[in-house]
PDB file of C-alpha atoms and ligand atoms in Angstrom:
ATOM      1  CA  MET A  22     -22.227  18.013   2.070  1.00 48.00           C
ATOM      2  CA  SER A  23     -24.789  16.835   4.570  1.00 48.00           C
ATOM      3  CA  THR A  24     -25.962  13.358   5.348  1.00 46.00           C
ATOM      4  CA  THR A  25     -28.749  14.384   7.701  1.00 56.00           C
ATOM      5  CA  GLY A  26     -31.696  12.060   7.279  1.00 62.00           C
ATOM      6  CA  SER A  27     -30.550   9.864   4.426  1.00 78.00           C
ATOM      7  CA  PRO A  28     -27.366   7.835   4.780  1.00 88.00           C
ATOM      8  CA  ARG A  29     -24.829   7.562   2.027  1.00 96.00           C
ATOM      9  CA  THR A  30     -25.033   4.620  -0.332  1.00 98.00           C
ATOM     10  CA  VAL A  31     -22.509   2.255  -1.854  1.00 98.00           C
ATOM     11  CA  ALA A  32     -22.922   4.207  -5.092  1.00 98.00           C
ATOM     12  CA  ASP A  33     -22.004   7.460  -3.286  1.00 98.00           C
ATOM     13  CA  VAL A  34     -18.802   5.920  -1.912  1.00 98.00           C
ATOM     14  CA  VAL A  35     -17.913   4.472  -5.309  1.00 98.00           C
ATOM     15  CA  ALA A  36     -18.505   7.879  -6.952  1.00 98.00           C
ATOM     16  CA  ALA A  37     -16.252   9.619  -4.417  1.00 98.00           C
ATOM     17  CA  LEU A  38     -13.518   6.998  -4.883  1.00 98.00           C
ATOM     18  CA  ASP A  39     -13.793   7.212  -8.661  1.00 98.00           C
ATOM     19  CA  ARG A  40     -13.351  10.997  -8.514  1.00 98.00           C
ATOM     20  CA  ARG A  41     -10.056  10.657  -6.688  1.00 98.00           C
ATOM     21  CA  TYR A  42      -8.954   7.360  -8.227  1.00 98.00           C
ATOM     22  CA  PRO A  43     -10.576   7.097 -11.678  1.00 98.00           C
ATOM     23  CA  PRO A  44     -10.724   3.422 -12.738  1.00 98.00           C
ATOM     24  CA  ALA A  45      -9.321   4.400 -16.162  1.00 98.00           C
ATOM     25  CA  TRP A  46      -6.051   5.275 -14.415  1.00 98.00           C
ATOM     26  CA  ALA A  47      -5.452   1.643 -13.429  1.00 97.00           C
ATOM     27  CA  GLU A  48      -2.920  -0.502 -15.280  1.00 95.00           C
ATOM     28  CA  GLU A  49      -4.420  -2.666 -18.027  1.00 94.00           C
ATOM     29  CA  TRP A  50      -3.788  -5.910 -16.113  1.00 95.00           C
ATOM     30  CA  ASP A  51      -5.371  -4.562 -12.955  1.00 96.00           C
ATOM     31  CA  ARG A  52      -8.951  -5.130 -11.768  1.00 96.00           C
ATOM     32  CA  VAL A  53     -10.350  -2.220  -9.778  1.00 97.00           C
ATOM     33  CA  GLY A  54     -13.753  -0.880  -8.787  1.00 97.00           C
ATOM     34  CA  LEU A  55     -16.789  -2.405  -7.105  1.00 98.00           C
ATOM     35  CA  VAL A  56     -16.327  -6.139  -6.525  1.00 97.00           C
ATOM     36  CA  LEU A  57     -19.418  -6.864  -4.425  1.00 97.00           C
ATOM     37  CA  GLY A  58     -22.368  -4.839  -3.253  1.00 97.00           C
ATOM     38  CA  GLU A  59     -25.727  -3.309  -4.023  1.00 97.00           C
ATOM     39  CA  PRO A  60     -25.264   0.283  -5.233  1.00 97.00           C
ATOM     40  CA  ASP A  61     -28.294   1.589  -3.309  1.00 97.00           C
ATOM     41  CA  HIS A  62     -27.347  -0.121  -0.024  1.00 97.00           C
ATOM     42  CA  PRO A  63     -26.755   2.414   2.791  1.00 97.00           C
ATOM     43  CA  VAL A  64     -23.196   2.962   4.039  1.00 98.00           C
ATOM     44  CA  ARG A  65     -22.573   4.440   7.457  1.00 97.00           C
ATOM     45  CA  ARG A  66     -19.164   2.933   8.127  1.00 98.00           C
ATOM     46  CA  VAL A  67     -16.317   2.062   5.756  1.00 98.00           C
ATOM     47  CA  ALA A  68     -13.412  -0.241   6.629  1.00 98.00           C
ATOM     48  CA  CYS A  69     -10.107   0.550   4.894  1.00 98.00           C
ATOM     49  CA  VAL A  70      -7.718  -2.386   4.373  1.00 98.00           C
ATOM     50  CA  VAL A  71      -4.705  -3.297   2.246  1.00 98.00           C
ATOM     51  CA  ASP A  72      -5.711  -6.953   1.824  1.00 98.00           C
ATOM     52  CA  VAL A  73      -9.105  -8.685   1.871  1.00 98.00           C
ATOM     53  CA  VAL A  74      -8.288 -11.786   3.923  1.00 98.00           C
ATOM     54  CA  PRO A  75     -10.394 -13.651   6.502  1.00 98.00           C
ATOM     55  CA  GLU A  76      -8.756 -11.699   9.349  1.00 97.00           C
ATOM     56  CA  THR A  77      -9.471  -8.233   7.893  1.00 98.00           C
ATOM     57  CA  VAL A  78     -13.011  -9.358   7.008  1.00 98.00           C
ATOM     58  CA  ASP A  79     -13.437 -10.390  10.682  1.00 98.00           C
ATOM     59  CA  GLU A  80     -12.289  -6.920  11.729  1.00 98.00           C
ATOM     60  CA  ALA A  81     -14.619  -5.168   9.302  1.00 98.00           C
ATOM     61  CA  LEU A  82     -17.634  -7.234  10.353  1.00 98.00           C
ATOM     62  CA  ASP A  83     -16.803  -6.769  14.059  1.00 98.00           C
ATOM     63  CA  ALA A  84     -16.564  -3.013  13.476  1.00 98.00           C
ATOM     64  CA  GLY A  85     -20.014  -2.986  11.883  1.00 98.00           C
ATOM     65  CA  ALA A  86     -18.712  -1.776   8.516  1.00 98.00           C
ATOM     66  CA  ASP A  87     -21.163  -1.654   5.596  1.00 98.00           C
ATOM     67  CA  MET A  88     -18.384  -1.489   3.027  1.00 98.00           C
ATOM     68  CA  ILE A  89     -14.710  -2.409   2.672  1.00 98.00           C
ATOM     69  CA  VAL A  90     -12.324  -0.404   0.519  1.00 98.00           C
ATOM     70  CA  ALA A  91      -9.240  -2.475  -0.238  1.00 98.00           C
ATOM     71  CA  HIS A  92      -5.972  -1.768  -2.035  1.00 98.00           C
ATOM     72  CA  HIS A  93      -5.295  -5.234  -3.435  1.00 98.00           C
ATOM     73  CA  PRO A  94      -7.856  -6.876  -5.751  1.00 97.00           C
ATOM     74  CA  LEU A  95      -9.593  -9.904  -4.195  1.00 96.00           C
ATOM     75  CA  LEU A  96     -10.252 -11.336  -7.657  1.00 94.00           C
ATOM     76  CA  LEU A  97      -7.399 -10.285  -9.960  1.00 90.00           C
ATOM     77  CA  ARG A  98      -7.426 -13.258 -12.301  1.00 89.00           C
ATOM     78  CA  GLY A  99     -10.393 -14.906 -13.966  1.00 89.00           C
ATOM     79  CA  VAL A 100     -12.452 -17.149 -11.705  1.00 91.00           C
ATOM     80  CA  SER A 101     -14.932 -19.854 -12.658  1.00 92.00           C
ATOM     81  CA  SER A 102     -16.211 -20.467  -9.122  1.00 94.00           C
ATOM     82  CA  VAL A 103     -16.862 -18.508  -5.966  1.00 94.00           C
ATOM     83  CA  ALA A 104     -18.094 -21.599  -4.138  1.00 96.00           C
ATOM     84  CA  ALA A 105     -17.787 -21.281  -0.388  1.00 96.00           C
ATOM     85  CA  THR A 106     -15.473 -24.295  -0.473  1.00 97.00           C
ATOM     86  CA  THR A 107     -12.718 -22.087  -1.957  1.00 96.00           C
ATOM     87  CA  TYR A 108     -10.619 -19.577   0.007  1.00 96.00           C
ATOM     88  CA  LYS A 109     -11.791 -16.524  -1.918  1.00 96.00           C
ATOM     89  CA  GLY A 110     -15.298 -17.864  -2.428  1.00 97.00           C
ATOM     90  CA  ARG A 111     -15.618 -18.189   1.345  1.00 98.00           C
ATOM     91  CA  ILE A 112     -14.756 -14.474   1.652  1.00 98.00           C
ATOM     92  CA  VAL A 113     -17.256 -13.574  -1.089  1.00 98.00           C
ATOM     93  CA  HIS A 114     -19.982 -15.534   0.724  1.00 98.00           C
ATOM     94  CA  ARG A 115     -19.242 -13.942   4.085  1.00 98.00           C
ATOM     95  CA  LEU A 116     -19.392 -10.427   2.654  1.00 98.00           C
ATOM     96  CA  ILE A 117     -22.601 -11.004   0.671  1.00 98.00           C
ATOM     97  CA  LYS A 118     -24.328 -12.650   3.629  1.00 98.00           C
ATOM     98  CA  ALA A 119     -23.327  -9.751   5.870  1.00 98.00           C
ATOM     99  CA  ASP A 120     -24.449  -7.232   3.209  1.00 97.00           C
ATOM    100  CA  VAL A 121     -20.963  -5.706   3.104  1.00 98.00           C
ATOM    101  CA  ALA A 122     -19.839  -4.156  -0.175  1.00 98.00           C
ATOM    102  CA  LEU A 123     -16.247  -4.376  -1.439  1.00 98.00           C
ATOM    103  CA  HIS A 124     -14.440  -1.838  -3.592  1.00 98.00           C
ATOM    104  CA  VAL A 125     -10.834  -1.961  -4.828  1.00 98.00           C
ATOM    105  CA  ALA A 126      -8.590   1.030  -5.595  1.00 98.00           C
ATOM    106  CA  HIS A 127      -5.203  -0.379  -6.609  1.00 98.00           C
ATOM    107  CA  THR A 128      -2.906   0.975  -9.336  1.00 98.00           C
ATOM    108  CA  ASN A 129      -5.386   3.821  -9.898  1.00 98.00           C
ATOM    109  CA  ALA A 130      -4.636   4.843  -6.294  1.00 98.00           C
ATOM    110  CA  ASP A 131      -0.888   4.300  -6.796  1.00 98.00           C
ATOM    111  CA  VAL A 132      -0.760   6.705  -9.726  1.00 98.00           C
ATOM    112  CA  ALA A 133      -3.071   9.382  -8.250  1.00 98.00           C
ATOM    113  CA  ASP A 134      -1.865  12.634  -6.691  1.00 98.00           C
ATOM    114  CA  PRO A 135      -2.196  12.316  -3.762  1.00 98.00           C
ATOM    115  CA  GLY A 136      -1.710   8.577  -4.023  1.00 98.00           C
ATOM    116  CA  VAL A 137      -0.365   5.597  -2.126  1.00 98.00           C
ATOM    117  CA  SER A 138       3.292   6.683  -2.213  1.00 98.00           C
ATOM    118  CA  ASP A 139       2.509  10.229  -1.026  1.00 98.00           C
ATOM    119  CA  ALA A 140       1.406   8.736   2.291  1.00 98.00           C
ATOM    120  CA  LEU A 141       4.618   6.678   2.368  1.00 98.00           C
ATOM    121  CA  ALA A 142       6.752   9.746   1.532  1.00 98.00           C
ATOM    122  CA  ALA A 143       5.018  11.692   4.311  1.00 98.00           C
ATOM    123  CA  ARG A 144       6.282   9.192   6.905  1.00 98.00           C
ATOM    124  CA  PHE A 145       9.820  10.349   5.999  1.00 98.00           C
ATOM    125  CA  GLY A 146       8.913  14.036   5.778  1.00 98.00           C
ATOM    126  CA  LEU A 147      10.033  14.136   2.139  1.00 98.00           C
ATOM    127  CA  THR A 148       9.625  17.521   0.413  1.00 98.00           C
ATOM    128  CA  GLY A 149       9.604  18.655  -3.201  1.00 98.00           C
ATOM    129  CA  LEU A 150       7.811  15.480  -4.287  1.00 98.00           C
ATOM    130  CA  ARG A 151       7.748  14.325  -7.881  1.00 98.00           C
ATOM    131  CA  PRO A 152       6.704  10.992  -9.413  1.00 98.00           C
ATOM    132  CA  LEU A 153       9.244   8.192  -9.817  1.00 98.00           C
ATOM    133  CA  HIS A 154       7.411   6.492 -12.707  1.00 97.00           C
ATOM    134  CA  PRO A 155       5.105   8.959 -14.522  1.00 97.00           C
ATOM    135  CA  PRO A 156       2.397   7.485 -16.773  1.00 96.00           C
ATOM    136  CA  ARG A 157       3.120   7.205 -20.481  1.00 94.00           C
ATOM    137  CA  PRO A 158       2.215  10.504 -22.223  1.00 94.00           C
ATOM    138  CA  GLY A 159      -1.260  10.192 -23.686  1.00 94.00           C
ATOM    139  CA  SER A 160      -2.288   7.430 -21.284  1.00 95.00           C
ATOM    140  CA  PRO A 161      -5.470   8.090 -19.256  1.00 97.00           C
ATOM    141  CA  ALA A 162      -3.490   8.576 -16.035  1.00 97.00           C
ATOM    142  CA  ALA A 163      -1.087  11.149 -17.504  1.00 97.00           C
ATOM    143  CA  GLY A 164      -1.204  14.453 -15.643  1.00 96.00           C
ATOM    144  CA  PRO A 165       0.819  16.758 -13.410  1.00 95.00           C
ATOM    145  CA  GLY A 166       2.120  15.141 -10.236  1.00 96.00           C
ATOM    146  CA  ARG A 167       0.776  11.722 -11.149  1.00 98.00           C
ATOM    147  CA  GLY A 168       2.767   8.528 -11.311  1.00 98.00           C
ATOM    148  CA  ILE A 169       3.857   5.526  -9.320  1.00 98.00           C
ATOM    149  CA  GLY A 170       6.347   6.196  -6.506  1.00 98.00           C
ATOM    150  CA  ARG A 171       7.616   9.540  -5.253  1.00 98.00           C
ATOM    151  CA  ILE A 172      11.018  11.225  -5.112  1.00 98.00           C
ATOM    152  CA  GLY A 173      11.775  13.857  -2.498  1.00 98.00           C
ATOM    153  CA  GLU A 174      14.360  15.362  -0.166  1.00 98.00           C
ATOM    154  CA  LEU A 175      14.847  14.172   3.406  1.00 98.00           C
ATOM    155  CA  PRO A 176      14.561  16.971   6.007  1.00 98.00           C
ATOM    156  CA  THR A 177      18.081  16.036   7.187  1.00 98.00           C
ATOM    157  CA  PRO A 178      20.696  14.074   5.236  1.00 98.00           C
ATOM    158  CA  MET A 179      21.654  10.839   6.971  1.00 98.00           C
ATOM    159  CA  THR A 180      23.617   7.672   6.365  1.00 98.00           C
ATOM    160  CA  LEU A 181      21.977   4.601   4.876  1.00 98.00           C
ATOM    161  CA  ALA A 182      22.306   2.866   8.265  1.00 98.00           C
ATOM    162  CA  GLU A 183      20.505   5.783   9.966  1.00 98.00           C
ATOM    163  CA  LEU A 184      17.840   5.865   7.258  1.00 98.00           C
ATOM    164  CA  THR A 185      17.239   2.125   7.659  1.00 98.00           C
ATOM    165  CA  ARG A 186      16.682   2.606  11.403  1.00 98.00           C
ATOM    166  CA  LEU A 187      14.412   5.584  10.674  1.00 98.00           C
ATOM    167  CA  ALA A 188      12.396   3.510   8.194  1.00 98.00           C
ATOM    168  CA  ALA A 189      11.914   0.761  10.767  1.00 98.00           C
ATOM    169  CA  ALA A 190      10.719   3.390  13.256  1.00 98.00           C
ATOM    170  CA  VAL A 191       8.307   5.349  11.026  1.00 98.00           C
ATOM    171  CA  LEU A 192       6.744   2.446   9.094  1.00 98.00           C
ATOM    172  CA  PRO A 193       4.098   0.157  10.596  1.00 97.00           C
ATOM    173  CA  VAL A 194       5.697  -2.642  12.591  1.00 96.00           C
ATOM    174  CA  THR A 195       6.152  -6.007  10.870  1.00 97.00           C
ATOM    175  CA  ALA A 196       8.237  -9.093  11.582  1.00 95.00           C
ATOM    176  CA  TRP A 197      10.126  -8.403   8.368  1.00 94.00           C
ATOM    177  CA  GLY A 198      11.254  -4.947   9.468  1.00 96.00           C
ATOM    178  CA  VAL A 199      13.486  -3.157   6.958  1.00 98.00           C
ATOM    179  CA  ARG A 200      16.709  -4.357   5.314  1.00 97.00           C
ATOM    180  CA  ALA A 201      19.010  -2.281   3.175  1.00 98.00           C
ATOM    181  CA  ALA A 202      21.536  -2.891   0.432  1.00 98.00           C
ATOM    182  CA  GLY A 203      24.616  -0.736  -0.140  1.00 97.00           C
ATOM    183  CA  ASP A 204      27.319   0.997   1.902  1.00 97.00           C
ATOM    184  CA  PRO A 205      25.849   1.636   5.390  1.00 98.00           C
ATOM    185  CA  GLY A 206      27.819   4.900   5.579  1.00 98.00           C
ATOM    186  CA  ARG A 207      26.540   6.242   2.262  1.00 97.00           C
ATOM    187  CA  MET A 208      24.903   9.659   2.722  1.00 98.00           C
ATOM    188  CA  VAL A 209      21.281   9.919   1.632  1.00 98.00           C
ATOM    189  CA  ARG A 210      19.668  13.259   0.808  1.00 98.00           C
ATOM    190  CA  THR A 211      17.278  12.357  -1.992  1.00 98.00           C
ATOM    191  CA  LEU A 212      15.006   9.361  -1.461  1.00 98.00           C
ATOM    192  CA  ALA A 213      12.666   7.552  -3.833  1.00 98.00           C
ATOM    193  CA  VAL A 214       9.810   5.560  -2.312  1.00 98.00           C
ATOM    194  CA  SER A 215       7.300   3.265  -3.970  1.00 98.00           C
ATOM    195  CA  GLY A 216       4.572   1.456  -2.050  1.00 98.00           C
ATOM    196  CA  GLY A 217       4.333  -2.243  -2.887  1.00 97.00           C
ATOM    197  CA  SER A 218       6.554  -4.224  -5.256  1.00 97.00           C
ATOM    198  CA  GLY A 219       9.072  -1.787  -6.707  1.00 96.00           C
ATOM    199  CA  ASP A 220      11.401  -4.246  -8.420  1.00 94.00           C
ATOM    200  CA  GLY A 221      10.384  -2.833 -11.795  1.00 96.00           C
ATOM    201  CA  PHE A 222      11.500   0.715 -10.997  1.00 98.00           C
ATOM    202  CA  LEU A 223      15.194   0.165 -10.184  1.00 98.00           C
ATOM    203  CA  ALA A 224      16.321   1.659 -13.496  1.00 97.00           C
ATOM    204  CA  GLU A 225      14.093   4.695 -12.979  1.00 97.00           C
ATOM    205  CA  ALA A 226      15.486   5.238  -9.483  1.00 98.00           C
ATOM    206  CA  THR A 227      19.003   5.147 -10.983  1.00 98.00           C
ATOM    207  CA  ALA A 228      18.032   7.499 -13.812  1.00 97.00           C
ATOM    208  CA  ALA A 229      16.505   9.921 -11.308  1.00 97.00           C
ATOM    209  CA  GLY A 230      19.854  10.169  -9.523  1.00 97.00           C
ATOM    210  CA  VAL A 231      18.428   9.533  -6.044  1.00 98.00           C
ATOM    211  CA  ASP A 232      20.704   8.411  -3.200  1.00 98.00           C
ATOM    212  CA  ALA A 233      18.385   5.613  -2.030  1.00 98.00           C
ATOM    213  CA  PHE A 234      15.188   3.832  -3.050  1.00 98.00           C
ATOM    214  CA  LEU A 235      12.748   2.318  -0.555  1.00 98.00           C
ATOM    215  CA  THR A 236      10.192  -0.211  -1.749  1.00 98.00           C
ATOM    216  CA  ALA A 237       9.166  -3.853  -1.160  1.00 98.00           C
ATOM    217  CA  ASP A 238       9.683  -7.331  -2.609  1.00 97.00           C
ATOM    218  CA  LEU A 239      13.248  -6.765  -3.859  1.00 97.00           C
ATOM    219  CA  ARG A 240      15.157  -9.789  -5.120  1.00 97.00           C
ATOM    220  CA  HIS A 241      18.761 -10.999  -5.008  1.00 97.00           C
ATOM    221  CA  HIS A 242      19.808 -10.735  -8.675  1.00 96.00           C
ATOM    222  CA  PRO A 243      18.071  -7.504  -9.704  1.00 96.00           C
ATOM    223  CA  ALA A 244      19.195  -5.797  -6.460  1.00 97.00           C
ATOM    224  CA  GLY A 245      22.773  -7.038  -6.720  1.00 96.00           C
ATOM    225  CA  GLU A 246      23.133  -6.086 -10.379  1.00 96.00           C
ATOM    226  CA  HIS A 247      21.543  -2.686  -9.720  1.00 97.00           C
ATOM    227  CA  LEU A 248      24.098  -1.924  -6.990  1.00 97.00           C
ATOM    228  CA  ALA A 249      27.006  -3.279  -9.041  1.00 97.00           C
ATOM    229  CA  ALA A 250      26.032  -0.843 -11.800  1.00 96.00           C
ATOM    230  CA  GLY A 251      26.334   2.065  -9.340  1.00 96.00           C
ATOM    231  CA  GLY A 252      22.618   2.481  -8.626  1.00 97.00           C
ATOM    232  CA  PRO A 253      21.157   4.066  -5.494  1.00 98.00           C
ATOM    233  CA  ALA A 254      21.145   2.202  -2.171  1.00 98.00           C
ATOM    234  CA  LEU A 255      18.061   0.034  -1.650  1.00 98.00           C
ATOM    235  CA  LEU A 256      15.728  -0.366   1.310  1.00 98.00           C
ATOM    236  CA  ASP A 257      13.408  -3.353   1.268  1.00 98.00           C
ATOM    237  CA  ALA A 258      10.424  -3.009   3.619  1.00 98.00           C
ATOM    238  CA  ALA A 259       7.421  -5.276   4.119  1.00 98.00           C
ATOM    239  CA  HIS A 260       4.908  -4.873   1.283  1.00 98.00           C
ATOM    240  CA  TRP A 261       1.987  -4.258   3.664  1.00 98.00           C
ATOM    241  CA  ALA A 262       3.984  -1.699   5.670  1.00 98.00           C
ATOM    242  CA  THR A 263       4.647   0.437   2.587  1.00 98.00           C
ATOM    243  CA  GLU A 264       0.943   0.621   1.678  1.00 98.00           C
ATOM    244  CA  ARG A 265      -0.665   0.782   5.135  1.00 98.00           C
ATOM    245  CA  PRO A 266       0.151   4.533   5.503  1.00 98.00           C
ATOM    246  CA  TRP A 267      -2.194   5.276   2.585  1.00 98.00           C
ATOM    247  CA  LEU A 268      -5.200   3.893   4.486  1.00 98.00           C
ATOM    248  CA  ASP A 269      -5.162   6.947   6.778  1.00 98.00           C
ATOM    249  CA  ASP A 270      -5.293   9.263   3.782  1.00 98.00           C
ATOM    250  CA  LEU A 271      -8.072   7.189   2.193  1.00 98.00           C
ATOM    251  CA  ALA A 272     -10.126   7.210   5.399  1.00 98.00           C
ATOM    252  CA  ALA A 273      -9.658  10.964   5.891  1.00 98.00           C
ATOM    253  CA  TYR A 274     -10.783  11.591   2.313  1.00 98.00           C
ATOM    254  CA  LEU A 275     -13.944   9.483   2.663  1.00 98.00           C
ATOM    255  CA  ALA A 276     -14.807  11.032   6.023  1.00 97.00           C
ATOM    256  CA  ALA A 277     -14.403  14.566   4.655  1.00 97.00           C
ATOM    257  CA  GLU A 278     -16.091  13.912   1.330  1.00 96.00           C
ATOM    258  CA  LEU A 279     -19.064  11.852   2.493  1.00 97.00           C
ATOM    259  CA  ASP A 280     -19.324  12.260   6.251  1.00 89.00           C
ATOM    260  CA  VAL A 281     -19.173   8.480   6.713  1.00 97.00           C
ATOM    261  CA  GLU A 282     -17.469   6.784   9.656  1.00 98.00           C
ATOM    262  CA  THR A 283     -14.220   5.032   8.843  1.00 98.00           C
ATOM    263  CA  VAL A 284     -12.135   2.320  10.454  1.00 98.00           C
ATOM    264  CA  VAL A 285      -8.573   1.612   9.376  1.00 98.00           C
ATOM    265  CA  SER A 286      -7.094  -1.866   9.695  1.00 97.00           C
ATOM    266  CA  ASP A 287      -3.748  -2.128  11.451  1.00 97.00           C
ATOM    267  CA  LEU A 288      -3.697  -5.876  11.059  1.00 96.00           C
ATOM    268  CA  ASP A 289      -0.363  -6.846   9.513  1.00 95.00           C
ATOM    269  CA  THR A 290      -1.256  -8.965   6.471  1.00 96.00           C
ATOM    270  CA  ASP A 291       2.350  -9.459   5.392  1.00 93.00           C
ATOM    271  CA  PRO A 292       2.903 -13.205   4.927  1.00 93.00           C
ATOM    272  CA  TRP A 293       6.290 -13.066   6.719  1.00 93.00           C
ATOM    273  CA  THR A 294       5.654 -13.585  10.420  1.00 94.00           C
ATOM    274  CA  VAL A 295       9.034 -14.557  11.865  1.00 94.00           C
ATOM    275  CA  HIS A 296      12.359 -12.742  11.699  1.00 93.00           C
ATOM    276  CA  ALA A 297      15.666 -13.599  13.342  1.00 92.00           C
ATOM    277  CA  ALA A 298      18.872 -11.639  12.946  1.00 86.00           C
ATOM    278  CA  ALA A 299      22.023 -13.757  12.754  1.00 84.00           C
ATOM    279  CA  PRO A 300      23.846 -13.749  16.098  1.00 87.00           C
ATOM    280  CA  ARG A 301      26.996 -11.629  16.181  1.00 79.00           C
ATOM    281  CA  PRO A 302      30.167 -13.662  16.782  1.00 74.00           C
ATOM    282  CA  ASP A 303      30.771 -12.013  20.186  1.00 71.00           C
ATOM    283  CA  ASP A 304      27.192 -12.450  21.403  1.00 61.00           C
ATOM    284  CA  LYS A 305      26.509 -15.158  23.956  1.00 57.00           C
ATOM    285  CA  GLU A 306      22.755 -14.943  23.419  1.00 58.00           C
ATOM    286  CA  PRO A 307      21.078 -14.794  20.016  1.00 56.00           C
ATOM    287  CA  ARG A 308      19.951 -11.220  19.256  1.00 57.00           C
ATOM    288  CA  ARG A 309      16.294 -10.497  18.851  1.00 60.00           C
ATOM    289  CA  GLU A 310      15.196  -7.889  16.413  1.00 57.00           C
ATOM    290  CA  GLY A 311      11.702  -6.567  16.028  1.00 54.00           C
TER     291      GLY A 311
HETATM  292 ZN1   ZN B   1       0.578  -3.751  -3.002  1.00 69.24          ZN
END
C-alpha cells in the first residue's frame, strides 16, 4: 500500500482495525469502535494507549497525533452529558477541539489472534500458545486460535518465586509490581496469562491444568479459595502492565498496514502509585521495592 500524495483518513484506520479486531467479536456489554472523529479527516500519526485519561491525551496532543487508539472504552456506560464540566466531557472537548479522533478496540482485541494476551505471552517467551477462554461455539468471535488469555510453555521451567521475579523484570514497571500466591518453590512449566482483570478465568486456568496463571485485579476470597481447591499458583500484576505490551503489536500493525506514524504511550495509568514491602524482622532500615 502506498500513501504517496494523499494521507490516510480516520475511516482507513478504522477499516484496518476492524479487519484485525472486528467489532462483532466484542463482548455484548462492551462498547468498541469509533468514539469521536470525522471519518474523512486525514491521519498521519496515531497514538496507542491503554487508557484515555488527561495525561495520555496530553501526550497524544504533544506528539501531534491525529487519532488515538485506546484499549479501554472512554464511554462504557450510558451518558447524558459530555459537558466540559465533567471529567470525561472535558476529555471529549479537548479531543474534538484538537481534531483528534478516538477509536476503541477492547474485548474484540482481547479475543483476536494475535490479540492482547499474545503480546503478554511473548514477554515470557511462551510457546505452543492456545486460548485460555475460547469464545462460545457459534458466537461471532469463535475461530481457531481465538479467545481471551493464552496458555503456553515457558522456555525453562522455574519456581514460582523465580517466575515472579521474571514477571517483574519483563513487564512494564509499575509501583504495584507483581505479587504471587502459592508455594514459592512450586515448579512452573505451563503458564496461563490474561491481560486485564482475569478473576473470572480462575476455574478455566484450573481446568487447563496449568502450573501458574498471571493476570490482574485478583481478590482475596476468589484467590484463596482457588488455591485451597488445588488450583494453579497465581501472579497478580498491575492491570496496565499486562495490557501495555499489546500497544507495540497494535502500533506495528498500523504502521505496516497503513504506513502511518505511530507513538506508543509508556505512561503508567495504573491507579496504584505507591508500594511498600513490609520490613523484614532483621532489617534495620525499611526495604524499598520497585
Ligand atoms: Zn483492561
